[in-house]
Every structure is written in structure tokens, then in C-alpha cells.
CSV table of C-alpha atoms in Angstrom, one decimal:
chain,number,residue,atom,x,y,z
A,1,MET,CA,3.2,-71.7,59.1
A,2,SER,CA,2.9,-72.9,55.9
A,3,LEU,CA,0.6,-72.5,52.7
A,4,VAL,CA,-0.3,-76.3,53.1
A,5,SER,CA,-3.4,-77.0,51.1
A,6,GLY,CA,-6.1,-79.0,52.8
A,7,PRO,CA,-7.5,-81.6,54.3
A,8,GLY,CA,-10.8,-80.7,53.3
A,9,ARG,CA,-13.1,-79.0,50.5
A,10,GLY,CA,-15.5,-76.2,50.3
A,11,MET,CA,-19.1,-76.6,50.5
A,12,ALA,CA,-20.7,-77.7,47.0
A,13,SER,CA,-23.5,-75.7,47.7
A,14,LEU,CA,-24.5,-72.9,50.0
A,15,PRO,CA,-26.9,-73.7,53.0
A,16,ALA,CA,-29.7,-71.3,53.6
A,17,ASP,CA,-28.4,-70.5,57.1
A,18,ALA,CA,-24.6,-70.2,56.2
A,19,CYS,CA,-22.4,-68.3,58.2
A,20,LEU,CA,-18.9,-67.6,58.8
A,21,HIS,CA,-17.4,-70.6,60.8
A,22,VAL,CA,-14.7,-68.5,62.5
A,23,ASP,CA,-13.7,-71.3,65.3
A,24,LYS,CA,-13.2,-73.7,62.4
A,25,HIS,CA,-11.1,-71.0,60.6
A,26,VAL,CA,-8.9,-70.2,63.6
A,27,ASN,CA,-8.1,-73.9,64.4
A,28,TYR,CA,-7.2,-74.5,60.8
A,29,ILE,CA,-4.9,-71.7,60.9
A,30,GLN,CA,-3.5,-72.8,63.9
A,31,SER,CA,-2.7,-76.1,62.6
A,32,LEU,CA,-0.6,-75.5,59.3
A,33,ASP,CA,2.9,-75.6,61.1
A,34,THR,CA,2.2,-78.8,62.8
A,35,ARG,CA,1.5,-81.0,59.5
A,36,LYS,CA,5.3,-81.3,58.6
A,37,ASP,CA,4.7,-85.0,57.7
A,38,GLU,CA,2.9,-83.8,54.9
A,39,LEU,CA,4.5,-83.5,51.2
A,40,GLU,CA,2.5,-80.0,50.8
A,41,TYR,CA,4.6,-78.5,53.8
A,42,TRP,CA,8.0,-78.9,52.1
A,43,LEU,CA,6.7,-78.0,48.3
A,44,THR,CA,5.9,-74.9,49.9
A,45,GLU,CA,8.8,-73.9,51.5
A,46,HIS,CA,9.0,-71.0,49.1
A,47,LEU,CA,5.9,-69.5,50.4
A,48,ARG,CA,6.4,-69.8,54.5
A,49,LEU,CA,6.9,-65.9,55.0
A,50,ASN,CA,3.9,-65.0,53.0
A,51,GLY,CA,1.9,-67.8,54.4
A,52,LEU,CA,2.9,-66.9,58.0
A,53,TYR,CA,1.3,-63.4,57.0
A,54,TRP,CA,-1.8,-64.9,55.7
A,55,GLY,CA,-2.7,-66.6,58.2
A,56,MET,CA,-2.0,-64.2,61.3
A,57,THR,CA,-3.9,-61.6,59.3
A,58,ALA,CA,-6.6,-63.6,59.1
A,59,LEU,CA,-6.6,-64.2,62.7
A,60,HIS,CA,-6.6,-60.4,63.6
A,61,LEU,CA,-9.4,-60.4,61.2
A,62,LEU,CA,-11.3,-62.9,62.8
A,63,GLY,CA,-10.8,-61.2,65.9
A,64,HIS,CA,-8.3,-63.8,67.4
A,65,PRO,CA,-4.8,-62.1,67.3
A,66,GLU,CA,-3.6,-64.2,70.2
A,67,ALA,CA,-4.3,-67.6,68.5
A,68,LEU,CA,-0.3,-67.6,67.2
A,69,PRO,CA,2.4,-66.9,69.8
A,70,ARG,CA,4.1,-63.3,69.1
A,71,HIS,CA,7.3,-64.6,70.2
A,72,GLY,CA,7.1,-67.8,67.8
A,73,ILE,CA,6.2,-65.4,65.0
A,74,LEU,CA,8.8,-62.9,65.3
A,75,GLU,CA,11.5,-65.6,65.7
A,76,PHE,CA,10.8,-67.3,62.6
A,77,VAL,CA,10.6,-63.6,60.9
A,78,PHE,CA,13.9,-62.5,62.2
A,79,SER,CA,15.2,-66.2,61.1
A,80,CYS,CA,14.4,-65.0,57.6
A,81,LEU,CA,16.3,-61.5,57.7
A,82,HIS,CA,19.7,-61.3,55.8
A,83,GLU,CA,22.4,-58.6,56.8
A,84,SER,CA,21.7,-56.8,53.6
A,85,GLY,CA,18.1,-55.8,55.0
A,86,GLY,CA,15.9,-58.1,53.0
A,87,PHE,CA,13.9,-60.9,53.8
A,88,GLY,CA,13.9,-64.5,52.2
A,89,ALA,CA,10.7,-67.1,52.5
A,90,ALA,CA,12.5,-69.1,54.8
A,91,PRO,CA,15.9,-69.4,56.3
A,92,GLY,CA,18.5,-70.1,53.9
A,93,HIS,CA,16.2,-68.6,50.8
A,94,ASP,CA,17.7,-65.4,48.9
A,95,ALA,CA,16.1,-62.2,49.6
A,96,HIS,CA,13.4,-61.0,47.9
A,97,MET,CA,10.7,-57.8,47.6
A,98,LEU,CA,7.5,-60.0,48.3
A,99,TYR,CA,8.9,-61.8,51.0
A,100,THR,CA,10.6,-58.4,52.7
A,101,CYS,CA,7.0,-56.9,52.5
A,102,SER,CA,5.4,-59.9,54.3
A,103,ALA,CA,8.0,-59.4,56.8
A,104,VAL,CA,7.6,-55.8,57.5
A,105,GLN,CA,3.5,-56.2,57.4
A,106,ILE,CA,4.1,-58.8,60.3
A,107,ILE,CA,6.3,-56.4,62.4
A,108,ALA,CA,3.9,-53.7,61.6
A,109,THR,CA,1.0,-55.8,62.8
A,110,LEU,CA,2.7,-57.0,65.8
A,111,ASP,CA,4.1,-53.4,66.8
A,112,ALA,CA,7.3,-55.0,66.7
A,113,PHE,CA,9.7,-52.1,65.4
A,114,ASP,CA,11.5,-52.2,68.6
A,115,ASP,CA,12.2,-55.8,68.9
A,116,LEU,CA,13.6,-55.4,65.3
A,117,GLU,CA,16.1,-52.9,66.2
A,118,ALA,CA,16.9,-55.2,69.3
A,119,HIS,CA,17.5,-58.0,66.6
A,120,MET,CA,19.7,-55.9,64.2
A,121,LYS,CA,20.8,-52.5,64.9
A,122,ASP,CA,19.3,-49.9,62.6
A,123,GLY,CA,17.2,-52.5,60.8
A,124,ARG,CA,14.7,-50.4,60.0
A,125,GLN,CA,16.9,-48.2,58.1
A,126,LYS,CA,18.7,-51.2,56.5
A,127,ILE,CA,15.5,-52.8,55.2
A,128,ALA,CA,14.3,-49.5,53.7
A,129,GLU,CA,17.8,-49.0,52.2
A,130,TRP,CA,17.8,-52.5,50.8
A,131,ILE,CA,14.4,-52.0,49.0
A,132,ALA,CA,15.4,-48.5,47.8
A,133,ASN,CA,18.4,-50.1,46.1
A,134,LEU,CA,16.1,-52.2,44.1
A,135,GLN,CA,14.7,-48.9,42.0
A,136,ASP,CA,15.5,-48.4,38.6
A,137,PRO,CA,16.6,-45.0,38.3
A,138,GLU,CA,15.7,-44.7,34.7
A,139,THR,CA,12.4,-46.4,34.5
A,140,GLY,CA,11.0,-45.8,38.4
A,141,THR,CA,10.1,-49.4,38.8
A,142,PHE,CA,11.6,-52.0,41.2
A,143,ALA,CA,12.9,-55.3,40.7
A,144,GLY,CA,12.0,-58.1,42.8
A,145,ASP,CA,15.8,-58.9,44.1
A,146,GLU,CA,19.3,-58.7,42.8
A,147,TRP,CA,18.5,-60.8,39.6
A,148,GLY,CA,16.5,-57.9,38.2
A,149,GLU,CA,12.9,-59.1,37.1
A,150,LYS,CA,10.6,-56.3,37.5
A,151,ASP,CA,6.8,-56.1,37.8
A,152,THR,CA,4.6,-53.6,39.3
A,153,ARG,CA,3.9,-55.9,41.9
A,154,PHE,CA,7.6,-55.1,43.7
A,155,LEU,CA,6.8,-51.4,42.9
A,156,PHE,CA,3.9,-51.7,45.1
A,157,ASN,CA,5.4,-53.7,47.7
A,158,ALA,CA,8.2,-51.1,47.7
A,159,PHE,CA,5.6,-48.5,48.8
A,160,LEU,CA,3.7,-50.4,50.8
A,161,SER,CA,6.9,-51.4,53.0
A,162,LEU,CA,8.5,-48.0,53.2
A,163,SER,CA,5.5,-45.9,54.1
A,164,LEU,CA,5.2,-48.6,57.2
A,165,LEU,CA,8.9,-48.0,57.8
A,166,GLY,CA,8.5,-44.2,57.5
A,167,LEU,CA,10.9,-43.7,54.7
A,168,LEU,CA,9.2,-43.6,51.6
A,169,HIS,CA,11.2,-40.2,50.8
A,170,LEU,CA,14.2,-42.8,50.0
A,171,VAL,CA,13.1,-43.4,46.7
A,172,ASP,CA,11.8,-41.3,43.5
A,173,VAL,CA,8.1,-41.9,44.3
A,174,ASP,CA,7.4,-39.6,40.9
A,175,LYS,CA,9.5,-41.5,38.4
A,176,ALA,CA,7.6,-44.5,40.1
A,177,VAL,CA,4.1,-42.8,39.1
A,178,GLN,CA,5.3,-42.4,36.0
A,179,HIS,CA,5.9,-46.0,35.3
A,180,ILE,CA,2.6,-46.9,36.5
A,181,ASN,CA,1.1,-44.3,34.1
A,182,SER,CA,2.9,-46.2,31.4
A,183,CYS,CA,1.1,-49.6,32.4
A,184,VAL,CA,-2.6,-48.4,32.3
A,185,ASN,CA,-4.4,-49.9,29.1
A,186,PHE,CA,-7.2,-48.8,27.0
A,187,ASP,CA,-10.0,-50.0,29.4
A,188,GLY,CA,-8.6,-48.3,32.1
A,189,ALA,CA,-6.9,-51.0,34.1
A,190,TYR,CA,-3.6,-52.2,34.3
A,191,GLY,CA,-0.7,-54.5,33.6
A,192,THR,CA,2.7,-56.1,35.2
A,193,SER,CA,4.4,-53.7,32.7
A,194,PRO,CA,3.6,-51.4,29.6
A,195,GLY,CA,1.8,-53.0,27.3
A,196,ALA,CA,1.0,-56.0,29.2
A,197,GLU,CA,-2.6,-57.6,29.7
A,198,SER,CA,-5.0,-55.7,31.8
A,199,HIS,CA,-5.2,-57.8,35.4
A,200,SER,CA,-7.2,-57.3,38.9
A,201,GLY,CA,-4.0,-58.0,40.6
A,202,GLN,CA,-2.0,-56.0,38.9
A,203,VAL,CA,-4.9,-53.2,39.0
A,204,TYR,CA,-4.5,-53.6,42.9
A,205,THR,CA,-0.9,-53.2,42.9
A,206,CYS,CA,-1.0,-49.8,40.5
A,207,VAL,CA,-3.8,-48.3,42.3
A,208,GLY,CA,-2.4,-49.0,46.1
A,209,ALA,CA,0.8,-47.6,44.9
A,210,LEU,CA,-0.7,-44.3,43.4
A,211,THR,CA,-3.0,-44.0,46.5
A,212,ILE,CA,0.3,-44.5,49.0
A,213,ALA,CA,1.5,-41.7,46.8
A,214,GLY,CA,-1.4,-39.4,46.9
A,215,ARG,CA,-1.9,-39.7,43.1
A,216,LEU,CA,-4.9,-41.2,42.7
A,217,ASP,CA,-5.8,-38.0,40.3
A,218,GLN,CA,-3.8,-40.1,37.8
A,219,VAL,CA,-6.6,-43.0,37.4
A,220,ASN,CA,-9.8,-42.8,35.0
A,221,GLN,CA,-12.0,-44.1,38.0
A,222,GLU,CA,-14.8,-44.2,35.9
A,223,LYS,CA,-13.2,-46.3,33.3
A,224,LEU,CA,-11.5,-48.5,35.9
A,225,GLY,CA,-14.6,-48.7,37.9
A,226,ALA,CA,-16.6,-50.2,35.0
A,227,TRP,CA,-13.8,-52.7,34.3
A,228,LEU,CA,-13.7,-53.9,37.7
A,229,SER,CA,-17.3,-54.4,38.2
A,230,GLU,CA,-17.6,-56.4,35.1
A,231,ARG,CA,-15.5,-58.7,36.8
A,232,GLN,CA,-18.6,-60.5,38.5
A,233,LEU,CA,-20.1,-63.4,37.2
A,234,LYS,CA,-23.8,-64.6,37.6
A,235,ASN,CA,-22.7,-66.7,40.7
A,236,GLY,CA,-21.6,-63.9,42.5
A,237,GLY,CA,-18.0,-64.5,42.6
A,238,LEU,CA,-15.3,-62.5,40.8
A,239,ASN,CA,-12.5,-63.1,38.0
A,240,GLY,CA,-9.3,-61.3,37.5
A,241,ARG,CA,-9.9,-60.7,33.5
A,242,PRO,CA,-12.3,-61.2,31.0
A,243,GLU,CA,-13.6,-64.8,30.1
A,244,LYS,CA,-11.9,-66.4,33.3
A,245,THR,CA,-13.5,-68.2,36.1
A,246,GLU,CA,-14.0,-66.8,39.3
A,247,ASP,CA,-11.8,-67.1,42.4
A,248,VAL,CA,-12.0,-66.3,46.3
A,249,CYS,CA,-9.0,-64.1,46.0
A,250,TYR,CA,-10.3,-61.9,43.4
A,251,SER,CA,-12.6,-60.9,46.2
A,252,TRP,CA,-9.8,-58.9,47.3
A,253,TRP,CA,-7.9,-57.7,44.2
A,254,VAL,CA,-11.0,-56.5,42.7
A,255,MET,CA,-12.9,-55.2,45.8
A,256,SER,CA,-10.0,-53.6,47.1
A,257,SER,CA,-9.2,-51.5,44.0
A,258,LEU,CA,-13.0,-50.3,44.0
A,259,ALA,CA,-12.8,-49.4,47.4
A,260,MET,CA,-10.1,-47.2,47.0
A,261,ILE,CA,-11.8,-45.1,43.8
A,262,ASN,CA,-15.1,-45.5,46.3
A,263,LYS,CA,-16.9,-47.5,44.0
A,264,LEU,CA,-17.3,-50.5,45.8
A,265,HIS,CA,-21.0,-50.2,45.4
A,266,TRP,CA,-20.8,-51.3,41.9
A,267,ILE,CA,-20.6,-54.7,42.4
A,268,ASP,CA,-23.5,-56.8,44.2
A,269,GLY,CA,-22.3,-57.6,47.8
A,270,GLU,CA,-24.7,-60.0,48.8
A,271,LYS,CA,-23.9,-62.3,45.9
A,272,LEU,CA,-20.2,-62.1,46.5
A,273,THR,CA,-20.9,-62.9,50.3
A,274,ALA,CA,-22.6,-65.8,49.2
A,275,PHE,CA,-20.0,-66.9,46.9
A,276,ILE,CA,-17.1,-66.6,49.5
A,277,LEU,CA,-19.2,-68.3,52.3
A,278,GLY,CA,-19.9,-71.1,50.1
A,279,CYS,CA,-16.2,-71.9,49.8
A,280,GLN,CA,-15.7,-72.9,53.6
A,281,ASP,CA,-15.0,-76.3,54.8
A,282,PRO,CA,-17.5,-76.5,57.4
A,283,ASP,CA,-15.9,-79.1,59.2
A,284,LEU,CA,-12.2,-78.6,59.2
A,285,GLY,CA,-12.2,-74.9,58.2
A,286,GLY,CA,-10.4,-73.1,55.5
A,287,LEU,CA,-11.6,-71.6,52.4
A,288,SER,CA,-10.8,-72.6,48.8
A,289,ASP,CA,-10.8,-70.6,45.4
A,290,ARG,CA,-14.4,-71.9,44.5
A,291,PRO,CA,-16.9,-74.2,46.1
A,292,GLY,CA,-16.1,-77.7,46.2
A,293,ASP,CA,-12.1,-77.2,45.7
A,294,MET,CA,-9.4,-78.1,48.7
A,295,VAL,CA,-8.7,-75.2,50.9
A,296,ASP,CA,-5.7,-73.2,51.7
A,297,VAL,CA,-4.2,-70.3,53.7
A,298,PHE,CA,-3.7,-68.3,50.9
A,299,HIS,CA,-7.8,-68.3,49.9
A,300,THR,CA,-8.6,-68.4,53.5
A,301,HIS,CA,-7.2,-64.7,53.9
A,302,PHE,CA,-8.2,-63.4,51.0
A,303,GLY,CA,-11.7,-64.6,51.7
A,304,ILE,CA,-12.0,-63.4,54.8
A,305,ALA,CA,-10.4,-59.9,53.7
A,306,GLY,CA,-13.1,-59.7,51.2
A,307,LEU,CA,-15.7,-60.4,53.8
A,308,SER,CA,-14.4,-57.7,56.0
A,309,LEU,CA,-14.5,-55.2,53.1
A,310,LEU,CA,-17.9,-56.2,52.6
A,311,LYS,CA,-18.5,-55.5,56.6
A,312,TYR,CA,-19.5,-59.0,57.3
A,313,PRO,CA,-20.4,-59.0,60.6
A,314,GLY,CA,-18.1,-59.7,63.7
A,315,LEU,CA,-14.9,-59.1,61.4
A,316,ALA,CA,-12.2,-56.4,62.0
A,317,GLU,CA,-11.9,-53.4,59.7
A,318,VAL,CA,-9.3,-54.4,56.7
A,319,ASP,CA,-7.3,-51.6,55.1
A,320,PRO,CA,-8.1,-51.8,51.4
A,321,VAL,CA,-4.5,-50.4,50.4
A,322,TYR,CA,-2.4,-52.3,53.1
A,323,CYS,CA,-4.5,-55.5,53.6
A,324,MET,CA,-3.9,-55.4,57.3
A,325,PRO,CA,-6.2,-54.3,60.2
A,326,ARG,CA,-7.2,-50.4,59.9
A,327,ASP,CA,-6.3,-49.5,63.2
A,328,VAL,CA,-2.9,-51.2,62.6
A,329,VAL,CA,-2.3,-49.1,59.6
A,330,HIS,CA,-3.6,-46.0,61.3
A,331,ARG,CA,-1.3,-46.5,63.9
A,332,CYS,CA,1.8,-47.0,61.9
A,333,LEU,CA,0.9,-43.9,59.8
A,334,GLY,CA,0.0,-41.7,62.5
A,335,ARG,CA,-3.4,-41.1,61.4
């Protein structure tokens, strides 16, 4: 499975009877690993494991979890696993927090922790320890890999993965919460690090981590809700920060954050639904960043997840924190 763009383009304008082309999207996602003669396939090898998570999750939300073979998915995921416990983007790639998080999400969705243990003895513990060893004991934040780049994305990935593994206690949660609090800005939103510009993607990671930690009390929810609601533009789409264009992926980053603070009703859901549907390729499937552009599995996933948050008919319910089917999250967390 690869994040390979095209073929196809989103609709330039939205027909009055626009609907979600479920079968087309299923076929599009199924095709992604068959186009190995395309340059895009090889240029996106560094996104292979993420792309598998995006495509598989979209299929589950579309109500077609069987559309990709379970055995084939797990075979590829385990081929990316290092002895250290981290996962790379593809076989032979260095282990990184981003790919490890996608791997854990896939394993959890497929209820495959027993398969993991059969593949690697004490695999769950090794993955958790690899993640925990990337926490900075002084600041509480996390590096993405052994080379040391730090970002609130990696902190969130760590919390999400460890909570699904049932081993969040291996890290200093309070120290991490302190770091998140140092990343909040005057507008109530969050950046990648202290003093960095507010961005919707980082809001999702910070608020998501605080939700997992049970510390939403640390969020100025009125101020943050106002900033997030201002991300909606006249065409119904959402942007990631002020003065930027709309993009389907922010249907997830913005709305999931609003959902976590119970302010999803602060945006116009009907206009956003119309915008997302207008980004479909009605002939070949897939969604693009905005109407008329090339489709890819990244925007397909987050567009469908956004529609699920909007309770679009026929879609499985997505969890706003974990970006996985809600019933899977409840199973993993014992709710």
C-alpha cells in the first residue's frame, strides 16, 4: 500500500445530488498497491506504512474492513519491525515514532496483538520500551527517533501508542503535560514547540495527548474553540492557520479538536460536508485536498474521517482522539 496520487481529479463543482461514492473509494484504495510501475509509488516509499494505515482505516469507516487481506497487511507491518521494537516506513527503513504509531494502530484495529507476540516474543513490551526511551527526562517531550528531532507530534504518537498497548505508565505523563502547556499560545492554540506558530495539526496532537492523559482541564476551551471555528472559510472548507487556503485534511485536524472539547457545533457542518464531497473523484475514487486537484490516500482517509465526525450516513463512527473506528478503541481500552 502506497500513498500514490491519482489518477483522477476531484470535482470542479458540486452537483445538487452529490453523495459519497463508497464503492469507487474502496476500489481506489484497493488499487494502490498494484501500481508499482508508477514513479509516485517509489517516490513515496517513505510513507508506505502510514499509507497502509490511512487506506485500511478509511475502508473500515466505509464499512468494508474485508477489502484488504488481513494476512497481507500484517505480513507487511511485521516486515517493518526492528528488533529494537520500533517500526520503519518500509522494510530496511530506520525506525521512527510516526511509523511505529501507524503500526500500533493497524495491529490494534485488526486485533492482532497475539499475532505480534507470535512474530516477536514480548513484542508489545519491546515496542512500548522503544517508545518510552525516546522521552526527554528533562522536558517531558519525545524525539521521533534516535537522531533526536523533537515535536509535539511525537509526544502524541507516544501517548496514543502506549495507551493502545496498555503501557502508558512507562513514561512520565505529568512531565509531558507540562511540556504541552509550554506550547500553548496567546490565541489558545498550540505549536510544535514553545513559541512556535499555532497550527491546527499541532492543536490536534496537543489536545489529543491531554485527552489521553485525562488533563483537558489544562485547555482554555473557549479561546481554543473560537480559534478553531475561525478556520472555516466561505466555501465551507477549513484551513490550518490564518490566511491559508482550505484543505480536506483539516476537516480532521480542526473538527477532531473541536469534538474533544465538545464544540463541534461551532462550525457549519453542512457547508463542510458539501466541500468534502466536492473533493471526490466520482469516476475513479479517492479524495483530493480541494476540488479539481489530484486525489491521494492521505486526503481520502482524512476526508472520510471528517465525514464520519459529521455523522455522514452509512459511515462507521470514528474516535476523535485515535482516528480509528470507535468500537476498536473501546475494545482496546476496555471501555
